[in-house]
Coordinates of C-alpha atoms in Angstrom, one line a residue:
M1 CA -15.0 -8.4 267.1
T2 CA -15.5 -4.9 266.4
A3 CA -17.3 -3.9 263.1
A4 CA -15.3 -2.4 260.4
Q5 CA -15.8 1.5 260.5
P6 CA -16.8 3.1 257.2
P7 CA -14.3 5.5 256.2
R8 CA -14.5 8.7 257.3
R9 CA -15.0 11.8 255.2
P10 CA -12.6 14.7 254.7
T11 CA -13.8 18.3 256.7
P12 CA -16.1 20.0 254.2
A13 CA -14.2 22.3 252.0
P14 CA -15.0 26.1 252.9
P15 CA -17.9 27.7 250.4
L16 CA -16.7 29.8 247.9
D17 CA -18.5 32.9 248.0
L18 CA -18.6 34.2 244.6
A19 CA -21.2 37.0 245.2
A20 CA -18.5 38.5 247.4
L21 CA -16.1 38.0 245.0
V22 CA -17.8 39.7 242.1
S23 CA -19.4 42.6 244.0
D24 CA -16.2 43.3 245.7
R25 CA -14.9 46.4 244.1
S26 CA -11.2 45.6 244.8
T27 CA -11.7 42.4 242.6
R28 CA -10.6 44.0 239.1
I29 CA -9.3 40.7 237.5
I30 CA -11.1 37.1 237.4
V31 CA -9.4 34.2 235.2
C32 CA -11.2 31.4 234.5
C33 CA -9.4 28.4 233.9
G34 CA -10.2 24.4 233.5
S35 CA -10.2 21.7 231.1
G36 CA -12.1 21.5 228.1
G37 CA -16.1 20.3 228.3
V38 CA -16.9 21.5 231.9
G39 CA -18.9 24.9 231.3
K40 CA -16.0 26.9 231.9
T41 CA -17.1 29.6 229.0
T42 CA -20.2 29.8 230.6
T43 CA -19.4 29.9 234.2
S44 CA -17.4 33.1 232.6
A45 CA -20.1 34.5 230.8
A46 CA -22.6 34.2 234.2
L47 CA -20.2 35.8 236.4
A48 CA -19.6 38.5 234.1
L49 CA -23.3 39.1 233.8
A50 CA -23.8 38.8 237.4
A51 CA -21.2 41.2 238.3
A52 CA -23.0 44.0 235.6
E53 CA -26.1 43.2 237.4
A54 CA -24.2 43.9 240.7
G55 CA -23.5 47.3 239.2
R56 CA -19.9 46.5 237.9
E57 CA -18.8 48.1 234.5
V58 CA -17.5 44.4 233.2
V59 CA -15.7 43.1 229.9
V60 CA -15.3 39.4 229.5
L61 CA -12.3 38.2 227.2
T62 CA -12.4 34.9 225.5
I63 CA -9.1 33.2 224.6
D64 CA -11.1 30.0 223.6
P65 CA -11.4 29.5 219.9
A66 CA -14.7 27.7 219.8
R67 CA -16.3 31.1 219.9
R68 CA -19.2 29.9 222.4
L69 CA -19.3 32.9 224.6
A70 CA -20.7 35.0 221.7
Q71 CA -23.7 32.4 221.4
S72 CA -24.0 32.4 225.3
L73 CA -24.3 36.4 225.3
G74 CA -26.8 36.5 222.5
L75 CA -24.4 38.3 220.2
V76 CA -23.8 36.8 216.4
E77 CA -20.1 37.2 216.9
L78 CA -17.0 38.2 218.8
D79 CA -14.0 39.9 217.6
N80 CA -10.9 42.1 218.8
E81 CA -13.0 45.1 220.2
P82 CA -15.4 45.0 223.1
R83 CA -19.1 44.8 222.0
L84 CA -21.7 46.1 224.4
V85 CA -24.0 43.1 225.6
E86 CA -27.5 44.6 226.1
T87 CA -28.5 43.9 229.7
P88 CA -31.8 45.5 230.5
G89 CA -32.3 46.9 233.7
A90 CA -28.7 46.2 234.8
P91 CA -26.9 49.1 236.9
G92 CA -23.8 48.2 235.5
E93 CA -22.5 47.6 231.9
L94 CA -21.3 44.5 230.2
H95 CA -19.1 44.3 227.0
A96 CA -17.8 40.9 225.5
M97 CA -14.7 40.1 223.0
M98 CA -12.7 37.4 221.7
L99 CA -9.0 37.6 221.2
D100 CA -7.7 38.1 217.7
M101 CA -4.0 37.2 218.2
K102 CA -3.2 38.8 214.7
R103 CA -5.0 42.1 215.3
T104 CA -3.6 42.5 218.6
F105 CA 0.1 41.9 217.3
D106 CA -0.6 44.5 214.7
D107 CA -2.0 46.8 217.0
V108 CA 1.2 46.5 219.6
V109 CA 3.6 47.2 216.4
S110 CA 1.5 50.1 215.2
A111 CA 1.2 51.8 218.6
H112 CA 4.9 51.5 219.4
S113 CA 6.7 52.2 215.7
T114 CA 6.5 54.8 213.2
P115 CA 4.3 53.8 210.3
E116 CA 7.2 53.2 208.0
R117 CA 8.7 50.6 210.3
A118 CA 5.3 49.3 211.1
Q119 CA 4.6 48.7 207.3
V120 CA 8.2 47.1 207.0
I121 CA 7.1 44.9 210.1
F122 CA 3.8 44.0 208.4
D123 CA 5.1 43.1 205.0
N124 CA 7.6 40.8 206.5
P125 CA 7.1 36.9 205.9
F126 CA 8.3 35.9 209.0
Y127 CA 6.4 38.5 211.1
Q128 CA 2.8 37.2 209.0
A129 CA 3.6 33.6 210.0
L130 CA 4.6 34.6 213.9
S131 CA 1.6 36.9 214.3
S132 CA -1.0 34.2 212.9
S133 CA 0.0 30.7 213.8
F134 CA 3.3 30.8 215.9
A135 CA 3.0 28.5 218.8
G136 CA 3.0 30.7 222.0
T137 CA 1.9 33.8 219.8
Q138 CA -1.5 33.7 221.4
E139 CA -0.4 33.4 225.0
Y140 CA 1.9 36.1 224.8
M141 CA -1.1 38.3 222.9
A142 CA -3.4 37.2 225.7
M143 CA -1.0 39.1 228.1
E144 CA -0.8 42.1 226.2
K145 CA -4.6 42.6 225.5
L146 CA -5.3 41.7 229.3
G147 CA -2.9 44.5 230.5
Q148 CA -4.2 47.0 227.9
L149 CA -7.7 46.0 229.5
R150 CA -6.8 46.5 232.8
A151 CA -5.0 49.9 232.1
S152 CA -8.2 51.2 230.7
D153 CA -10.6 53.2 232.8
R154 CA -13.6 52.0 230.9
W155 CA -13.9 48.8 233.2
D156 CA -13.7 47.8 236.7
L157 CA -13.6 44.2 236.2
V158 CA -11.7 42.3 233.5
I159 CA -12.8 38.2 233.6
V160 CA -10.9 35.9 231.4
D161 CA -12.3 33.0 229.7
T162 CA -9.1 30.6 229.3
P163 CA -8.4 27.8 226.7
P164 CA -9.3 24.3 227.5
S165 CA -6.8 21.7 229.1
R166 CA -3.3 22.8 230.2
S167 CA -2.9 25.4 227.7
A168 CA -5.3 27.6 229.9
L169 CA -2.4 28.7 232.2
D170 CA 0.1 28.8 229.1
F171 CA -0.4 32.5 228.9
L172 CA 1.2 32.8 232.3
D173 CA 4.6 31.4 230.7
A174 CA 4.6 34.2 228.1
P175 CA 6.8 36.7 230.0
N176 CA 9.5 34.0 230.8
R177 CA 9.3 32.7 227.1
M178 CA 9.6 36.0 225.6
S179 CA 12.6 36.9 228.0
R180 CA 14.1 33.8 226.8
F181 CA 13.3 34.4 223.3
L182 CA 14.6 38.0 223.4
D183 CA 17.6 37.1 225.4
G184 CA 18.4 33.9 223.2
T185 CA 21.8 33.6 221.5
M186 CA 20.0 33.7 217.8
I187 CA 18.5 36.7 218.5
R188 CA 21.6 38.4 219.8
L189 CA 23.4 37.2 216.9
L190 CA 20.7 38.1 214.4
T191 CA 20.7 42.0 215.9
A192 CA 24.5 42.1 216.7
P193 CA 25.2 43.6 213.0
A194 CA 22.4 46.4 213.3
R195 CA 23.7 47.3 217.0
A196 CA 27.1 47.2 215.8
G197 CA 26.4 49.6 212.9
G198 CA 25.3 47.6 209.7
R199 CA 28.0 46.2 207.3
A200 CA 30.6 47.6 209.5
G201 CA 29.1 46.2 212.2
V202 CA 29.6 42.5 210.5
R203 CA 33.0 43.1 209.8
F204 CA 33.2 44.4 213.4
V205 CA 31.5 41.2 214.8
G206 CA 33.9 39.2 212.7
A207 CA 34.1 35.8 211.4
G208 CA 31.9 34.2 214.2
F209 CA 28.6 36.0 213.1
L210 CA 29.5 34.8 209.0
L211 CA 29.9 31.0 210.2
F212 CA 26.8 31.3 212.2
S213 CA 24.9 32.7 209.3
R214 CA 26.0 30.2 206.9
I215 CA 25.0 27.4 209.5
I216 CA 21.6 28.5 210.1
S217 CA 21.1 29.4 206.3
K218 CA 21.8 25.7 205.6
I219 CA 19.5 24.8 208.1
L220 CA 16.7 27.3 207.7
G221 CA 17.2 28.2 204.0
G222 CA 18.7 31.4 203.2
Q223 CA 15.5 33.3 202.4
L224 CA 13.8 32.4 205.7
L225 CA 17.0 33.7 207.7
N226 CA 16.9 36.8 205.7
D227 CA 13.2 37.0 206.6
I228 CA 13.8 36.4 210.5
S229 CA 17.3 38.7 210.5
A230 CA 15.1 41.7 209.0
F231 CA 12.0 41.2 211.2
V232 CA 14.4 41.2 214.0
S233 CA 16.2 44.2 213.1
A234 CA 12.9 46.1 212.6
L235 CA 11.4 45.0 215.8
D236 CA 14.7 45.5 217.7
T237 CA 13.7 48.6 219.2
M238 CA 10.5 47.3 220.5
F239 CA 11.9 44.3 222.3
G240 CA 12.4 46.1 225.6
G241 CA 8.4 47.2 225.7
F242 CA 7.6 43.5 224.9
R243 CA 9.2 42.4 227.6
E244 CA 8.3 45.2 230.3
R245 CA 4.8 45.1 229.8
A246 CA 4.6 41.2 229.7
N247 CA 6.1 41.4 233.2
A248 CA 3.9 44.1 234.2
T249 CA 0.8 42.3 233.6
Y250 CA 2.3 39.0 235.3
E251 CA 2.9 40.8 238.2
L252 CA -0.6 42.1 238.0
L253 CA -2.1 38.6 238.3
R254 CA 0.0 38.1 241.4
Q255 CA -1.6 41.0 243.3
P256 CA -4.7 40.9 245.5
G257 CA -7.0 42.5 243.0
T258 CA -6.9 39.2 240.9
S259 CA -8.9 36.0 241.4
F260 CA -8.6 32.6 239.8
V261 CA -11.3 30.4 239.6
V262 CA -10.7 27.0 238.7
V263 CA -13.8 25.3 236.9
A264 CA -14.5 21.4 236.6
A265 CA -17.1 18.5 236.2
P266 CA -17.2 15.9 238.7
E267 CA -15.2 13.5 236.4
P268 CA -11.7 12.1 237.4
D269 CA -9.8 13.7 234.1
A270 CA -11.6 17.2 235.1
L271 CA -10.5 16.9 238.8
R272 CA -7.3 15.7 238.0
E273 CA -6.9 18.8 235.7
A274 CA -8.3 21.1 238.6
S275 CA -5.6 19.8 240.8
Y276 CA -2.9 20.8 238.3
F277 CA -4.3 24.1 238.1
V278 CA -4.4 24.4 241.8
D279 CA -0.6 23.2 242.3
R280 CA 0.5 25.6 239.4
L281 CA -1.2 28.6 240.5
S282 CA 0.4 28.1 244.1
T283 CA 3.6 27.4 242.6
E284 CA 3.3 31.0 240.5
G285 CA 2.0 32.6 243.7
M286 CA -1.5 33.6 242.0
P287 CA -4.4 34.1 244.1
L288 CA -6.9 31.1 243.8
A289 CA -10.4 32.2 245.0
G290 CA -11.5 28.6 244.7
L291 CA -13.3 25.7 242.4
V292 CA -16.7 25.7 240.6
L293 CA -17.6 21.8 240.5
N294 CA -19.8 22.3 237.4
R295 CA -22.7 19.9 236.3
T296 CA -23.4 18.2 239.4
H297 CA -26.8 15.9 239.8
P298 CA -28.3 16.1 243.0
P299 CA -30.8 13.6 244.2
A300 CA -34.3 15.0 245.2
T301 CA -33.7 13.5 248.5
T302 CA -30.8 12.1 250.5
A303 CA -32.9 10.1 252.7
L304 CA -33.4 7.0 250.4
S305 CA -30.2 5.2 249.6
A306 CA -29.7 3.8 245.7
T307 CA -29.5 0.1 247.3
R308 CA -33.0 0.8 249.4
A309 CA -34.3 2.3 246.2
E310 CA -33.8 -0.5 244.1
G311 CA -35.1 -2.5 246.7
A312 CA -38.3 -1.0 246.8
A313 CA -38.7 -0.7 243.0
E314 CA -38.7 -4.3 242.9
A315 CA -41.0 -5.0 245.8
V316 CA -43.3 -2.5 244.4
A317 CA -42.9 -4.1 240.6
E318 CA -43.7 -7.8 242.2
A319 CA -46.8 -6.4 244.2
G320 CA -48.3 -5.0 241.0
G321 CA -51.4 -3.1 241.0
R322 CA -52.5 0.2 239.8
G323 CA -49.5 2.8 239.2
S324 CA -46.9 0.2 239.9
E325 CA -44.9 0.5 237.0
L326 CA -44.7 4.1 237.3
A327 CA -43.8 3.9 241.3
A328 CA -41.0 1.4 240.2
G329 CA -39.7 3.5 237.4
A330 CA -39.4 6.6 239.6
L331 CA -37.6 4.7 242.4
R332 CA -35.5 3.2 239.7
V333 CA -34.4 6.6 238.5
H334 CA -33.8 7.7 242.1
A335 CA -31.6 4.8 242.7
E336 CA -29.2 5.7 239.2
R337 CA -29.5 9.4 240.4
M338 CA -28.2 8.4 244.0
T339 CA -25.5 6.2 242.4
V340 CA -24.1 9.1 240.2
A341 CA -24.4 11.4 243.2
T342 CA -22.7 9.0 245.6
R343 CA -19.7 8.6 242.8
E344 CA -19.5 12.5 242.2
Q345 CA -19.3 12.8 246.0
R346 CA -16.3 10.5 246.2
L347 CA -14.5 12.1 243.5
A348 CA -15.1 15.6 245.3
D349 CA -14.0 14.1 248.6
R350 CA -10.8 13.1 247.0
F351 CA -10.1 16.4 245.6
T352 CA -11.0 18.1 249.1
S353 CA -8.7 15.6 250.8
A354 CA -5.9 16.9 248.6
H355 CA -6.5 20.6 248.7
P356 CA -8.5 20.9 251.8
E357 CA -8.0 24.7 251.9
V358 CA -9.6 25.3 248.4
P359 CA -13.2 26.8 248.5
V360 CA -15.7 25.2 246.6
R361 CA -18.8 26.2 245.0
T362 CA -21.5 23.2 243.5
V363 CA -23.3 24.1 240.6
P364 CA -26.2 21.7 239.6
A365 CA -26.4 20.7 235.9
A366 CA -29.0 22.8 234.0
A367 CA -31.7 21.1 232.1
G368 CA -30.5 21.9 228.8
D369 CA -27.6 24.2 227.0
V370 CA -27.2 27.5 228.3
H371 CA -27.2 29.8 225.1
D372 CA -29.0 32.9 225.9
L373 CA -28.9 35.6 229.0
D374 CA -31.8 33.6 230.8
G375 CA -29.9 30.8 230.9
L376 CA -26.8 32.6 231.8
R377 CA -28.8 34.6 234.8
V378 CA -30.0 31.1 235.9
M379 CA -26.6 29.7 236.2
G380 CA -25.1 33.1 237.6
E381 CA -27.8 32.4 240.8
A382 CA -26.9 29.4 241.2
L383 CA -23.2 30.5 241.1
L384 CA -23.8 33.3 243.7
A385 CA -26.4 31.7 245.8
A386 CA -25.6 32.2 249.5
E387 CA -27.2 29.0 250.7
G388 CA -26.2 25.5 249.8
D389 CA -23.3 23.1 250.6
T390 CA -19.9 23.0 249.4
G391 CA -18.5 20.3 246.9
T392 CA -17.9 17.7 249.8
G393 CA -21.4 18.4 251.5
T394 CA -24.6 16.8 250.9
P395 CA -25.8 17.6 247.5
R396 CA -28.6 20.5 247.6
S397 CA -32.2 19.1 247.0
R398 CA -32.9 21.6 244.2
V399 CA -32.6 21.7 240.3
L400 CA -32.0 24.5 238.2
P401 CA -35.3 25.7 236.5
V402 CA -36.2 24.8 233.2
R403 CA -36.0 27.2 230.5
P404 CA -39.1 27.5 228.7
Q405 CA -38.6 26.4 225.0
A406 CA -39.3 28.9 222.1
G407 CA -42.3 27.7 220.0

């Protein structure tokens, strides 16, 4: 009777060469996306620092409202304007900023209308709500800001740190949502009188518009309808520009100069989200660089399995003698790490089986939180290291250096 064979592991994923990605001058946009709590913001900052130290002129844009990027870069705060990050000795430069959707919306209005019309828009209650808290505004303004940064000659690389979870790719939907909004029946009806010539236009549009107004007034309230109508009329001449710029940026994200990096931790939920992102990017025709499998826990050696380590620990403890407790404890710690590493490997194998074409880079967990340039530099070395295995290879026998604690 033939003994059962252990299940075959999938062919290892191709390695993700992030060093080549950040140093390649044809790479102009890197978008980091992933679920929350996987180190996506830190990965974005570490890649940005590595690119600056490779001679690139880099700006990193965070859309994550948690504001962790400033802390990682040693800055007190970030706002809607790029701030220079001090990187002594780097041949390039690094700037960082955080999206302020209201300021970005205000800037767009100011840039594409007269001062008088801009003030009318700013004073409109509906605009004030739309520009600060309306669902979808953040993603659309992210598209606007990304387009502005890419169009500038100031930087040759833009790195985008997106919001966590599935909202990370919502900004890809911004052009289509904007087009649907601008082409919607309600917007067309609200702008019809103005396009037809004021009060005369209302008479021209006729009873259909008046009936529509009465119905919507009952639903929304007369004042809100007036606010929306005034806002739409004031912004009418700008609608085409909104659509055109959003579509241009969307197409830019599909070009070879753009690369998406999906970040995940070796946990079931995070890797399910990673699979979602990979499938979504494929559907959208977006160029995927690969997966960063972050916060892995490779053991010091793979020569001793968890089972054998547990058995050895029991034997050492029973034998007693000098140092037996310490030796048994070390063996148990190794057994625990091997158990964790095996579980993480199984999850990574599952991802690679589903996406064998996706390059992978594994990054060991740091000893503590990364919150300064030294910590980012250490992580950057792990991200860009030439040697090492992929997410489906044997874990590297390496741990990140422990950053000395101040004081």
